[in-house]
Amino acid sequence: MPELPDVEVFKRYLDATGLHKTISTVQAPESRVLKGVTEKRLKTVLKGTELSSTKRHGKHLLVSIKNADHLLALHFGMTGFLKYYKDPDDDPGHVRLRLDFDNGYHLAFDCQRMLGAVKLITDEDSFLKDKGLGPDALDERLDFDTFKDRITGKKGAVKSTLMNQKFIAGIGNVYSDEILFQARIDPNRKVDTLSEDELKTVFQKIRTVLETAINHQADPSKFPKTYITGHRKSGEPCPGCKGTVKKETIGGRSSYYCPSCQQ
DNA sequence: CCTATAGCCTGACGGC
DNA sequence: TGCCGTCAGGCTATAG
Protein backbone atom coordinates (compact mmCIF):
# COMPACT_ATOMS: atom_id res chain seq x y z
CA MET A 1 0.00 0.00 0.00
CA PRO A 2 2.12 2.83 1.22
CA GLU A 3 3.67 5.07 -1.40
CA LEU A 4 5.00 8.57 -0.89
CA PRO A 5 1.65 10.24 -0.06
CA ASP A 6 0.71 7.52 2.44
CA VAL A 7 4.09 7.74 4.15
CA GLU A 8 3.79 11.53 4.29
CA VAL A 9 0.45 11.10 6.03
CA PHE A 10 2.07 8.64 8.47
CA LYS A 11 4.83 11.18 9.10
CA ARG A 12 2.35 13.91 9.97
CA TYR A 13 0.46 11.47 12.14
CA LEU A 14 3.60 10.56 14.06
CA ASP A 15 4.55 14.24 14.35
CA ALA A 16 1.16 14.97 15.89
CA THR A 17 1.17 12.03 18.28
CA GLY A 18 4.42 10.30 19.11
CA LEU A 19 7.04 13.04 19.51
CA HIS A 20 8.50 14.42 22.76
CA LYS A 21 7.08 11.73 25.00
CA THR A 22 9.26 9.54 27.17
CA ILE A 23 9.37 5.93 26.02
CA SER A 24 8.93 3.56 28.92
CA THR A 25 8.70 0.19 27.15
CA VAL A 26 9.65 -1.19 23.75
CA GLN A 27 8.38 -4.37 22.12
CA ALA A 28 9.51 -5.79 18.79
CA PRO A 29 8.33 -9.39 18.82
CA GLU A 30 8.80 -10.22 15.14
CA SER A 31 12.45 -10.51 14.18
CA ARG A 32 11.66 -10.88 10.49
CA VAL A 33 10.89 -7.18 10.11
CA LEU A 34 13.96 -6.16 12.12
CA LYS A 35 16.80 -5.61 9.68
CA GLY A 36 20.26 -5.52 11.18
CA VAL A 37 18.85 -4.86 14.63
CA THR A 38 17.45 -6.91 17.49
CA GLU A 39 14.62 -6.27 19.91
CA LYS A 40 17.21 -6.02 22.66
CA ARG A 41 19.14 -3.35 20.81
CA LEU A 42 15.98 -1.37 20.08
CA LYS A 43 15.12 -1.42 23.77
CA THR A 44 18.60 -0.21 24.65
CA VAL A 45 18.46 2.68 22.22
CA LEU A 46 14.85 3.73 22.75
CA LYS A 47 13.96 3.14 26.39
CA GLY A 48 13.99 6.25 28.52
CA THR A 49 14.36 8.68 25.66
CA GLU A 50 11.95 10.38 23.21
CA LEU A 51 11.34 10.57 19.50
CA SER A 52 12.32 14.09 18.54
CA SER A 53 11.60 14.66 14.85
CA THR A 54 10.85 12.90 11.59
CA LYS A 55 11.92 13.10 8.00
CA ARG A 56 10.56 11.30 4.98
CA HIS A 57 12.51 10.26 1.91
CA GLY A 58 10.46 8.50 -0.72
CA LYS A 59 8.65 5.71 1.09
CA HIS A 60 11.04 5.70 4.05
CA LEU A 61 10.29 7.38 7.35
CA LEU A 62 13.35 8.38 9.39
CA VAL A 63 12.79 9.19 13.03
CA SER A 64 15.33 11.05 15.14
CA ILE A 65 15.79 9.92 18.71
CA LYS A 66 16.69 12.41 21.42
CA ASN A 67 20.28 12.09 22.66
CA ALA A 68 20.92 9.04 20.49
CA ASP A 69 23.44 8.65 17.72
CA HIS A 70 21.06 6.60 15.63
CA LEU A 71 17.81 7.16 13.79
CA LEU A 72 14.92 4.77 13.56
CA ALA A 73 14.15 3.95 9.91
CA LEU A 74 10.72 2.59 9.07
CA HIS A 75 9.59 1.11 5.80
CA PHE A 76 5.97 0.10 5.42
CA GLY A 77 6.11 -2.55 2.73
CA MET A 78 2.70 -3.27 1.28
CA THR A 79 0.62 -3.32 4.42
CA GLY A 80 2.34 -1.20 7.05
CA PHE A 81 0.83 1.66 9.05
CA LEU A 82 1.11 3.49 12.37
CA LYS A 83 -1.42 3.70 15.16
CA TYR A 84 -1.41 5.78 18.33
CA TYR A 85 -3.86 4.74 21.03
CA LYS A 86 -4.35 4.38 24.74
CA ASP A 87 -6.34 1.22 25.37
CA PRO A 88 -4.30 -1.96 24.74
CA ASP A 89 -7.52 -3.52 23.47
CA ASP A 90 -7.09 -1.21 20.49
CA ASP A 91 -3.83 -2.92 19.50
CA PRO A 92 -3.94 -3.44 15.76
CA GLY A 93 -3.67 -7.06 14.68
CA HIS A 94 -0.07 -7.28 13.52
CA VAL A 95 2.08 -5.12 15.75
CA ARG A 96 5.77 -5.49 14.87
CA LEU A 97 7.07 -2.60 16.95
CA ARG A 98 5.35 -0.97 19.88
CA LEU A 99 6.52 1.97 21.92
CA ASP A 100 4.77 2.60 25.23
CA PHE A 101 4.97 6.17 26.45
CA ASP A 102 4.85 7.32 30.03
CA ASN A 103 1.59 9.15 29.31
CA GLY A 104 -0.10 5.77 28.93
CA TYR A 105 -0.35 5.88 25.15
CA HIS A 106 1.18 3.45 22.66
CA LEU A 107 2.58 3.89 19.19
CA ALA A 108 2.41 0.75 17.06
CA PHE A 109 4.04 -0.08 13.76
CA ASP A 110 1.69 -2.64 12.24
CA CYS A 111 2.79 -4.69 9.27
CA GLN A 112 0.66 -7.66 8.40
CA ARG A 113 2.66 -9.15 5.55
CA MET A 114 6.03 -8.40 7.05
CA LEU A 115 7.37 -6.89 3.89
CA GLY A 116 8.16 -3.77 5.85
CA ALA A 117 11.35 -3.05 7.74
CA VAL A 118 12.54 -1.57 11.02
CA LYS A 119 16.17 -0.46 11.19
CA LEU A 120 18.56 1.67 13.14
CA ILE A 121 20.73 3.86 10.95
CA THR A 122 23.60 6.18 11.79
CA ASP A 123 22.72 9.02 9.46
CA GLU A 124 20.42 9.90 6.61
CA ASP A 125 23.01 10.49 3.92
CA SER A 126 24.77 7.16 4.21
CA PHE A 127 21.40 5.40 4.43
CA LEU A 128 20.24 6.96 1.17
CA LYS A 129 23.55 6.22 -0.45
CA ASP A 130 23.58 2.58 0.64
CA LYS A 131 20.08 2.11 -0.71
CA GLY A 132 20.95 3.93 -3.91
CA LEU A 133 17.78 5.95 -3.60
CA GLY A 134 17.13 8.75 -6.03
CA PRO A 135 15.92 12.18 -4.94
CA ASP A 136 12.58 12.36 -3.19
CA ALA A 137 9.85 12.89 -5.77
CA LEU A 138 8.72 16.06 -3.97
CA ASP A 139 12.19 17.48 -3.30
CA GLU A 140 12.11 21.17 -4.19
CA ARG A 141 15.60 20.85 -5.63
CA LEU A 142 14.42 18.36 -8.22
CA ASP A 143 13.97 20.59 -11.25
CA PHE A 144 13.13 19.58 -14.79
CA ASP A 145 16.73 19.58 -16.00
CA THR A 146 17.77 17.20 -13.24
CA PHE A 147 14.76 15.03 -13.98
CA LYS A 148 15.65 14.91 -17.65
CA ASP A 149 19.30 14.14 -16.95
CA ARG A 150 18.36 11.28 -14.68
CA ILE A 151 15.99 9.79 -17.25
CA THR A 152 18.45 9.95 -20.13
CA GLY A 153 19.74 6.53 -21.08
CA LYS A 154 16.83 4.73 -19.40
CA LYS A 155 14.90 2.12 -21.34
CA GLY A 156 11.79 0.10 -20.76
CA ALA A 157 8.25 1.19 -19.96
CA VAL A 158 7.83 4.70 -18.59
CA LYS A 159 5.74 3.25 -15.77
CA SER A 160 8.61 1.03 -14.63
CA THR A 161 10.99 3.99 -14.67
CA LEU A 162 8.64 6.04 -12.50
CA MET A 163 8.49 3.17 -10.02
CA ASN A 164 12.26 2.77 -9.92
CA GLN A 165 13.30 4.10 -6.51
CA LYS A 166 16.86 4.63 -7.72
CA PHE A 167 15.55 7.03 -10.34
CA ILE A 168 13.17 8.96 -8.10
CA ALA A 169 12.05 7.83 -4.66
CA GLY A 170 8.44 7.58 -3.60
CA ILE A 171 6.32 6.54 -6.58
CA GLY A 172 4.74 3.07 -6.56
CA ASN A 173 2.23 1.13 -8.56
CA VAL A 174 -0.87 3.21 -7.90
CA TYR A 175 0.62 6.67 -8.25
CA SER A 176 2.64 5.80 -11.35
CA ASP A 177 -0.69 4.89 -12.94
CA GLU A 178 -2.30 8.12 -11.75
CA ILE A 179 0.59 10.30 -12.92
CA LEU A 180 0.51 8.73 -16.38
CA PHE A 181 -3.26 9.00 -16.55
CA GLN A 182 -3.11 12.70 -15.69
CA ALA A 183 -0.33 13.10 -18.27
CA ARG A 184 -2.42 11.11 -20.78
CA ILE A 185 0.50 8.87 -21.61
CA ASP A 186 0.28 5.11 -22.16
CA PRO A 187 2.17 3.38 -19.31
CA ASN A 188 3.61 0.94 -21.85
CA ARG A 189 5.39 3.68 -23.76
CA LYS A 190 9.14 3.19 -23.79
CA VAL A 191 10.62 5.98 -21.76
CA ASP A 192 13.20 6.81 -24.43
CA THR A 193 10.44 7.56 -26.96
CA LEU A 194 8.88 10.39 -24.92
CA SER A 195 9.14 13.87 -26.41
CA GLU A 196 10.45 16.85 -24.48
CA ASP A 197 6.87 18.08 -24.02
CA GLU A 198 5.72 14.71 -22.75
CA LEU A 199 8.60 14.57 -20.29
CA LYS A 200 7.67 18.02 -19.07
CA THR A 201 4.08 16.94 -18.57
CA VAL A 202 5.13 13.85 -16.63
CA PHE A 203 7.45 15.95 -14.49
CA GLN A 204 4.66 18.37 -13.63
CA LYS A 205 2.11 15.65 -12.96
CA ILE A 206 4.42 13.88 -10.52
CA ARG A 207 4.23 16.95 -8.31
CA THR A 208 0.56 17.78 -8.71
CA VAL A 209 -0.64 14.20 -8.27
CA LEU A 210 1.45 13.50 -5.17
CA GLU A 211 0.57 16.84 -3.58
CA THR A 212 -3.09 16.39 -4.34
CA ALA A 213 -3.03 12.95 -2.78
CA ILE A 214 -1.36 14.27 0.37
CA ASN A 215 -3.90 17.08 0.59
CA HIS A 216 -6.60 14.41 0.63
CA GLN A 217 -4.90 12.27 3.29
CA ALA A 218 -3.86 9.75 0.59
CA ASP A 219 -7.46 8.52 0.65
CA PRO A 220 -8.55 7.71 -2.93
CA SER A 221 -12.21 8.11 -2.02
CA LYS A 222 -11.49 11.81 -1.50
CA PHE A 223 -9.54 12.34 -4.71
CA PRO A 224 -10.86 14.57 -7.52
CA LYS A 225 -13.39 12.96 -9.83
CA THR A 226 -10.87 13.37 -12.64
CA TYR A 227 -8.55 10.83 -10.99
CA ILE A 228 -8.35 7.21 -12.10
CA THR A 229 -7.18 5.83 -8.75
CA GLY A 230 -10.72 5.29 -7.54
CA HIS A 231 -11.37 3.19 -10.65
CA ARG A 232 -8.76 0.47 -10.36
CA LYS A 233 -10.91 -2.24 -11.85
CA SER A 234 -11.14 -3.57 -15.36
CA GLY A 235 -14.19 -2.22 -17.19
CA GLU A 236 -14.73 0.78 -14.88
CA PRO A 237 -15.74 3.97 -16.65
CA CYS A 238 -12.79 6.21 -17.49
CA PRO A 239 -12.99 9.52 -15.59
CA GLY A 240 -11.62 11.31 -18.66
CA CYS A 241 -13.69 10.03 -21.58
CA LYS A 242 -16.50 7.66 -22.49
CA GLY A 243 -14.10 4.73 -22.58
CA THR A 244 -13.40 2.06 -19.98
CA VAL A 245 -10.41 1.30 -17.80
CA LYS A 246 -8.16 -1.53 -18.88
CA LYS A 247 -6.13 -3.78 -16.60
CA GLU A 248 -2.78 -4.99 -17.87
CA THR A 249 0.39 -6.36 -16.34
CA ILE A 250 3.28 -3.99 -16.92
CA GLY A 251 6.65 -4.64 -15.36
CA GLY A 252 5.05 -7.45 -13.40
CA ARG A 253 2.54 -5.16 -11.71
CA SER A 254 -1.19 -4.75 -12.22
CA SER A 255 -1.69 -1.53 -14.11
CA TYR A 256 -4.86 0.37 -14.87
CA TYR A 257 -5.19 2.91 -17.65
CA CYS A 258 -7.48 4.17 -20.38
CA PRO A 259 -6.28 3.06 -23.82
CA SER A 260 -8.44 5.72 -25.39
CA CYS A 261 -7.13 8.69 -23.35
CA GLN A 262 -3.56 7.47 -22.99
CA GLN A 263 -1.76 6.97 -26.27
C1' DC B 1 26.00 -0.46 -15.93
C1' DC B 2 20.98 -1.78 -17.23
C1' DT B 3 16.26 -4.29 -17.49
C1' DA B 4 13.09 -8.09 -16.67
C1' DT B 5 11.52 -11.79 -13.88
C1' DA B 6 10.79 -14.76 -9.71
C1' DG B 7 10.26 -14.83 -4.99
C1' DC B 8 9.37 -13.28 -0.43
C1' DC B 9 5.12 -12.96 3.21
C1' DT B 10 0.12 -13.15 4.93
C1' DG B 11 -4.71 -12.85 4.34
C1' DA B 12 -8.93 -11.80 1.63
C1' DC B 13 -11.70 -13.08 -2.02
C1' DG B 14 -14.11 -15.63 -5.70
C1' DG B 15 -15.08 -19.91 -8.08
C1' DC B 16 -15.92 -24.64 -7.79
C1' DT C 1 -19.17 -24.97 4.01
C1' DG C 2 -14.42 -25.88 2.57
C1' DC C 3 -10.66 -25.87 -0.38
C1' DC C 4 -7.74 -23.79 -3.76
C1' DG C 5 -5.93 -20.57 -6.82
C1' DT C 6 -5.19 -15.78 -7.44
C1' DC C 7 -4.11 -11.44 -6.14
C1' DA C 8 -2.55 -7.45 -3.29
C1' DG C 9 -0.55 0.12 -3.74
C1' DG C 10 6.43 -3.28 -1.27
C1' DC C 11 11.49 -4.65 -2.34
C1' DT C 12 15.44 -7.66 -3.39
C1' DA C 13 18.22 -11.22 -5.61
C1' DT C 14 19.36 -13.18 -9.75
C1' DA C 15 19.75 -13.95 -14.68
C1' DG C 16 20.38 -12.13 -19.16
XYZ file of C-alpha atoms (C1' of nucleotides) in Angstrom:
295
model
C 0.000 0.000 0.000
C 2.119 2.833 1.219
C 3.667 5.073 -1.396
C 4.998 8.572 -0.888
C 1.645 10.236 -0.059
C 0.711 7.524 2.435
C 4.088 7.741 4.146
C 3.794 11.535 4.292
C 0.449 11.096 6.034
C 2.066 8.639 8.474
C 4.825 11.177 9.097
C 2.347 13.908 9.972
C 0.458 11.470 12.139
C 3.599 10.562 14.064
C 4.555 14.239 14.347
C 1.160 14.967 15.886
C 1.167 12.031 18.276
C 4.419 10.297 19.112
C 7.042 13.038 19.505
C 8.497 14.418 22.759
C 7.077 11.727 25.005
C 9.261 9.544 27.174
C 9.375 5.931 26.019
C 8.935 3.556 28.918
C 8.699 0.192 27.153
C 9.652 -1.190 23.751
C 8.383 -4.365 22.124
C 9.506 -5.794 18.794
C 8.328 -9.394 18.820
C 8.800 -10.223 15.136
C 12.450 -10.508 14.184
C 11.661 -10.880 10.493
C 10.895 -7.183 10.106
C 13.956 -6.162 12.120
C 16.796 -5.609 9.679
C 20.264 -5.521 11.183
C 18.845 -4.859 14.628
C 17.446 -6.911 17.489
C 14.625 -6.267 19.910
C 17.212 -6.020 22.664
C 19.140 -3.347 20.807
C 15.975 -1.366 20.078
C 15.121 -1.420 23.771
C 18.602 -0.209 24.654
C 18.456 2.679 22.215
C 14.845 3.733 22.751
C 13.965 3.138 26.388
C 13.990 6.248 28.524
C 14.363 8.684 25.659
C 11.955 10.376 23.206
C 11.339 10.573 19.503
C 12.323 14.094 18.541
C 11.599 14.665 14.851
C 10.854 12.900 11.588
C 11.921 13.099 8.005
C 10.563 11.296 4.977
C 12.515 10.257 1.908
C 10.462 8.500 -0.719
C 8.651 5.709 1.090
C 11.035 5.703 4.052
C 10.292 7.385 7.346
C 13.352 8.384 9.393
C 12.785 9.187 13.032
C 15.329 11.050 15.139
C 15.793 9.917 18.705
C 16.688 12.412 21.415
C 20.275 12.090 22.664
C 20.924 9.044 20.488
C 23.442 8.650 17.716
C 21.055 6.603 15.628
C 17.806 7.162 13.786
C 14.921 4.775 13.555
C 14.146 3.947 9.910
C 10.717 2.585 9.073
C 9.592 1.109 5.796
C 5.967 0.099 5.420
C 6.113 -2.553 2.728
C 2.698 -3.265 1.278
C 0.620 -3.320 4.425
C 2.336 -1.202 7.047
C 0.829 1.661 9.049
C 1.108 3.488 12.373
C -1.416 3.698 15.163
C -1.409 5.776 18.333
C -3.857 4.743 21.030
C -4.349 4.383 24.743
C -6.345 1.222 25.374
C -4.298 -1.963 24.739
C -7.518 -3.517 23.473
C -7.086 -1.206 20.489
C -3.828 -2.923 19.498
C -3.943 -3.437 15.757
C -3.674 -7.055 14.684
C -0.069 -7.284 13.519
C 2.080 -5.119 15.752
C 5.774 -5.494 14.866
C 7.073 -2.595 16.952
C 5.350 -0.965 19.885
C 6.520 1.970 21.918
C 4.769 2.603 25.226
C 4.971 6.168 26.452
C 4.853 7.319 30.028
C 1.592 9.152 29.308
C -0.105 5.771 28.933
C -0.346 5.877 25.151
C 1.182 3.454 22.655
C 2.578 3.886 19.187
C 2.406 0.754 17.056
C 4.044 -0.077 13.759
C 1.685 -2.639 12.242
C 2.793 -4.695 9.274
C 0.655 -7.662 8.400
C 2.665 -9.146 5.552
C 6.035 -8.402 7.046
C 7.370 -6.889 3.886
C 8.157 -3.774 5.855
C 11.346 -3.052 7.744
C 12.543 -1.568 11.022
C 16.173 -0.457 11.195
C 18.556 1.674 13.142
C 20.732 3.861 10.947
C 23.597 6.180 11.789
C 22.722 9.024 9.462
C 20.421 9.900 6.613
C 23.013 10.492 3.916
C 24.768 7.160 4.208
C 21.403 5.403 4.432
C 20.237 6.963 1.168
C 23.552 6.220 -0.453
C 23.583 2.583 0.640
C 20.084 2.109 -0.714
C 20.952 3.927 -3.912
C 17.780 5.951 -3.596
C 17.131 8.751 -6.029
C 15.925 12.180 -4.937
C 12.578 12.359 -3.194
C 9.850 12.892 -5.770
C 8.721 16.063 -3.975
C 12.192 17.475 -3.301
C 12.113 21.175 -4.194
C 15.604 20.854 -5.633
C 14.420 18.357 -8.218
C 13.970 20.586 -11.253
C 13.129 19.575 -14.793
C 16.726 19.581 -16.001
C 17.769 17.197 -13.244
C 14.757 15.032 -13.980
C 15.652 14.913 -17.650
C 19.296 14.139 -16.946
C 18.363 11.282 -14.677
C 15.987 9.795 -17.247
C 18.451 9.948 -20.125
C 19.737 6.528 -21.077
C 16.831 4.734 -19.404
C 14.903 2.123 -21.341
C 11.792 0.095 -20.761
C 8.252 1.188 -19.956
C 7.831 4.704 -18.590
C 5.741 3.255 -15.774
C 8.615 1.033 -14.633
C 10.987 3.985 -14.666
C 8.637 6.036 -12.499
C 8.492 3.166 -10.021
C 12.258 2.774 -9.921
C 13.300 4.098 -6.506
C 16.862 4.633 -7.723
C 15.547 7.027 -10.339
C 13.168 8.957 -8.105
C 12.053 7.826 -4.661
C 8.439 7.576 -3.603
C 6.324 6.541 -6.579
C 4.736 3.069 -6.560
C 2.229 1.135 -8.559
C -0.871 3.206 -7.901
C 0.622 6.665 -8.249
C 2.639 5.796 -11.350
C -0.693 4.886 -12.943
C -2.298 8.116 -11.746
C 0.588 10.297 -12.921
C 0.513 8.728 -16.383
C -3.255 9.002 -16.553
C -3.114 12.697 -15.692
C -0.331 13.097 -18.266
C -2.420 11.115 -20.780
C 0.501 8.867 -21.614
C 0.275 5.111 -22.156
C 2.168 3.385 -19.314
C 3.614 0.936 -21.853
C 5.388 3.681 -23.755
C 9.139 3.189 -23.791
C 10.625 5.976 -21.755
C 13.199 6.808 -24.430
C 10.441 7.563 -26.957
C 8.876 10.391 -24.923
C 9.144 13.865 -26.410
C 10.446 16.849 -24.477
C 6.873 18.082 -24.019
C 5.717 14.707 -22.753
C 8.599 14.570 -20.293
C 7.667 18.025 -19.070
C 4.082 16.939 -18.568
C 5.126 13.845 -16.627
C 7.447 15.952 -14.491
C 4.656 18.374 -13.632
C 2.108 15.648 -12.958
C 4.418 13.884 -10.517
C 4.230 16.949 -8.308
C 0.565 17.776 -8.711
C -0.641 14.198 -8.270
C 1.451 13.505 -5.172
C 0.571 16.840 -3.580
C -3.094 16.395 -4.339
C -3.031 12.950 -2.783
C -1.361 14.268 0.367
C -3.901 17.082 0.588
C -6.604 14.406 0.630
C -4.898 12.266 3.287
C -3.860 9.753 0.592
C -7.457 8.522 0.653
C -8.548 7.706 -2.930
C -12.207 8.108 -2.023
C -11.487 11.813 -1.499
C -9.540 12.337 -4.714
C -10.857 14.565 -7.520
C -13.385 12.960 -9.833
C -10.871 13.365 -12.637
C -8.547 10.827 -10.994
C -8.353 7.209 -12.102
C -7.180 5.834 -8.751
C -10.723 5.289 -7.545
C -11.371 3.191 -10.648
C -8.763 0.470 -10.358
C -10.909 -2.239 -11.849
C -11.138 -3.565 -15.356
C -14.194 -2.218 -17.188
C -14.730 0.780 -14.881
C -15.737 3.972 -16.645
C -12.793 6.208 -17.489
C -12.988 9.524 -15.594
C -11.622 11.313 -18.656
C -13.686 10.030 -21.584
C -16.497 7.664 -22.491
C -14.098 4.731 -22.582
C -13.403 2.063 -19.981
C -10.414 1.303 -17.801
C -8.159 -1.530 -18.877
C -6.127 -3.781 -16.603
C -2.782 -4.991 -17.867
C 0.395 -6.364 -16.344
C 3.282 -3.987 -16.924
C 6.649 -4.641 -15.362
C 5.051 -7.449 -13.398
C 2.539 -5.155 -11.712
C -1.193 -4.749 -12.217
C -1.690 -1.532 -14.111
C -4.863 0.374 -14.869
C -5.192 2.911 -17.650
C -7.484 4.174 -20.380
C -6.282 3.062 -23.824
C -8.439 5.720 -25.386
C -7.125 8.689 -23.348
C -3.561 7.470 -22.994
C -1.755 6.974 -26.272
C 26.000 -0.461 -15.930
C 20.982 -1.778 -17.227
C 16.256 -4.291 -17.491
C 13.085 -8.086 -16.668
C 11.517 -11.794 -13.883
C 10.793 -14.761 -9.708
C 10.262 -14.826 -4.992
C 9.374 -13.275 -0.435
C 5.124 -12.964 3.207
C 0.119 -13.146 4.934
C -4.711 -12.846 4.335
C -8.930 -11.797 1.626
C -11.703 -13.077 -2.022
C -14.105 -15.635 -5.701
C -15.084 -19.908 -8.082
C -15.916 -24.638 -7.793
C -19.173 -24.975 4.005
C -14.420 -25.877 2.574
C -10.661 -25.875 -0.382
C -7.744 -23.788 -3.760
C -5.932 -20.568 -6.818
C -5.190 -15.775 -7.439
C -4.106 -11.441 -6.138
C -2.554 -7.449 -3.291
C -0.547 0.122 -3.741
C 6.432 -3.283 -1.266
C 11.486 -4.650 -2.340
C 15.445 -7.659 -3.394
C 18.217 -11.215 -5.609
C 19.359 -13.182 -9.752
C 19.747 -13.950 -14.680
C 20.377 -12.127 -19.165
